[in-house]
C-alpha cells in the first residue's frame, strides 16, 4: 500500500486591500494616541487660531481702516481685511501642521523616545510617518476651520466658495506636515529650531500675506513665487474669492508635489534615525 506524501502548503501574501486595511488601522491607532494626549486640554487644539486671529484684528481690521483699496487688484470692492483673511487662514493651517511635526514630533522622537516603544509593536516606520502626517493634517484643518468661523463672525467672508477652503487647508497641512517631519529628523537640539523660525518668519511676511505680489520688483517676485506659503496663500485667496483659473491648478500641484516628496524623505530619514 503506497502512501501519498502531503502536498506542500503555499503561503500567499494577503491581498492588497487587506494590507491597506491593516495599515489604516495601525496609523489610526497612532492618531488616537495623539488625540488622547489632549483630552484634558482640548483648547490646545485651537491654539493655532489665536495668533493669526490677532494679526487679522490688528492688521486686517486696524490697518484696513486706512486702506480703502488694495493696490494691484482688479476688484475695487475688495476690502483689505477680506484680502488678508485668506492668507492668515493658510498661515494658521501651516503653523499648526509645522508645530506638530517639528517641535512636538522632535520631543517624541529625541526626548521622550516614544517611537522606541511604538516600533516594537506591529507599527512600522511607514505607519508612524503616515499616522503623524494624518494627525498634523487634522490639526491644520482644525485651525483653519476655527479661523474660518471667526472670520465669518466678523463678516469678512463674502463668497459661498469659502466652503471649499477646508479642502485647501487639507492640502496645505499635508505639504507642510511632511516637510516638518523631515526637518525634525535633522534637528540636533532645541536651539536648532531657531533655523526653522528664520525660514518661516520671512516667508510669512513676504508671501503676499499683507500685500499683493505686484508691489515687489520682478527679481524679488521670483523669490517669493518659489516659497510654498506663497502658493498656499494664493490658493486659499483665489478659492475664497471665487477666482478660478489655470494658476489655481499650479498652486495645488506645487503643494501636492511638495507633500509627496516630503512623505518620501520623511520615511527615509525616520528609518535611518531609528535603525
CSV table of N, CA and C in Angstrom, one decimal, residues 22-23 26-27 30 115 118-131 267 270-271 274:
chain,number,residue,atom,x,y,z
A,22,UNK,N,-5.2,46.9,7.1
A,22,UNK,CA,-4.4,46.7,8.3
A,22,UNK,C,-3.5,48.0,8.6
A,23,UNK,N,-3.0,48.5,7.6
A,23,UNK,CA,-2.1,49.7,7.8
A,23,UNK,C,-3.0,50.9,8.2
A,26,UNK,N,-3.5,50.6,11.9
A,26,UNK,CA,-2.3,50.9,12.7
A,26,UNK,C,-2.1,52.4,12.8
A,27,UNK,N,-2.2,53.1,11.7
A,27,UNK,CA,-1.9,54.5,11.8
A,27,UNK,C,-3.0,55.3,12.5
A,30,UNK,N,-2.2,55.3,16.1
A,30,UNK,CA,-1.3,56.3,16.5
A,30,UNK,C,-2.0,57.7,16.6
A,115,UNK,N,8.9,56.6,20.0
A,115,UNK,CA,8.9,55.7,18.9
A,115,UNK,C,9.8,54.4,19.1
A,118,UNK,N,7.0,52.4,20.2
A,118,UNK,CA,6.0,52.3,19.1
A,118,UNK,C,6.4,51.2,18.1
A,119,UNK,N,7.7,51.3,17.8
A,119,UNK,CA,8.2,50.5,16.7
A,119,UNK,C,8.5,49.0,17.1
A,120,UNK,N,8.3,48.7,18.4
A,120,UNK,CA,8.3,47.3,18.9
A,120,UNK,C,6.9,46.7,18.7
A,121,UNK,N,5.9,47.4,18.4
A,121,UNK,CA,4.6,46.9,18.1
A,121,UNK,C,4.5,46.6,16.6
A,122,UNK,N,3.3,46.2,16.2
A,122,UNK,CA,3.2,45.9,14.7
A,122,UNK,C,3.3,47.2,13.8
A,123,UNK,N,3.4,48.4,14.4
A,123,UNK,CA,3.6,49.6,13.6
A,123,UNK,C,5.0,49.6,13.1
A,124,UNK,N,5.2,50.0,11.8
A,124,UNK,CA,6.5,50.2,11.3
A,124,UNK,C,6.7,51.7,11.0
A,125,UNK,N,7.9,52.0,10.4
A,125,UNK,CA,8.2,53.4,10.2
A,125,UNK,C,7.2,54.1,9.2
A,126,UNK,N,6.7,53.4,8.2
A,126,UNK,CA,5.7,54.0,7.3
A,126,UNK,C,4.5,54.3,8.1
A,127,UNK,N,4.0,53.5,9.0
A,127,UNK,CA,2.8,53.7,9.8
A,127,UNK,C,3.0,55.0,10.6
A,128,UNK,N,4.2,55.1,11.2
A,128,UNK,CA,4.5,56.3,12.0
A,128,UNK,C,4.4,57.6,11.2
A,129,UNK,N,5.1,57.6,10.0
A,129,UNK,CA,5.1,58.8,9.2
A,129,UNK,C,3.7,59.1,8.7
A,130,UNK,N,2.9,58.1,8.3
A,130,UNK,CA,1.6,58.4,7.8
A,130,UNK,C,0.6,58.8,8.9
A,131,UNK,N,0.8,58.2,10.1
A,131,UNK,CA,0.0,58.5,11.2
A,131,UNK,C,0.2,59.9,11.7
A,267,UNK,N,10.0,59.4,5.4
A,267,UNK,CA,10.1,57.9,5.7
A,267,UNK,C,11.5,57.4,5.6
A,270,UNK,N,13.4,58.9,8.9
A,270,UNK,CA,13.0,58.3,10.1
A,270,UNK,C,13.5,56.8,10.2
A,271,UNK,N,13.5,56.1,9.1
A,271,UNK,CA,14.0,54.8,9.0
A,271,UNK,C,15.5,54.8,9.4
A,274,UNK,N,16.0,55.7,13.3
A,274,UNK,CA,15.5,54.7,14.3
A,274,UNK,C,16.1,53.3,14.1
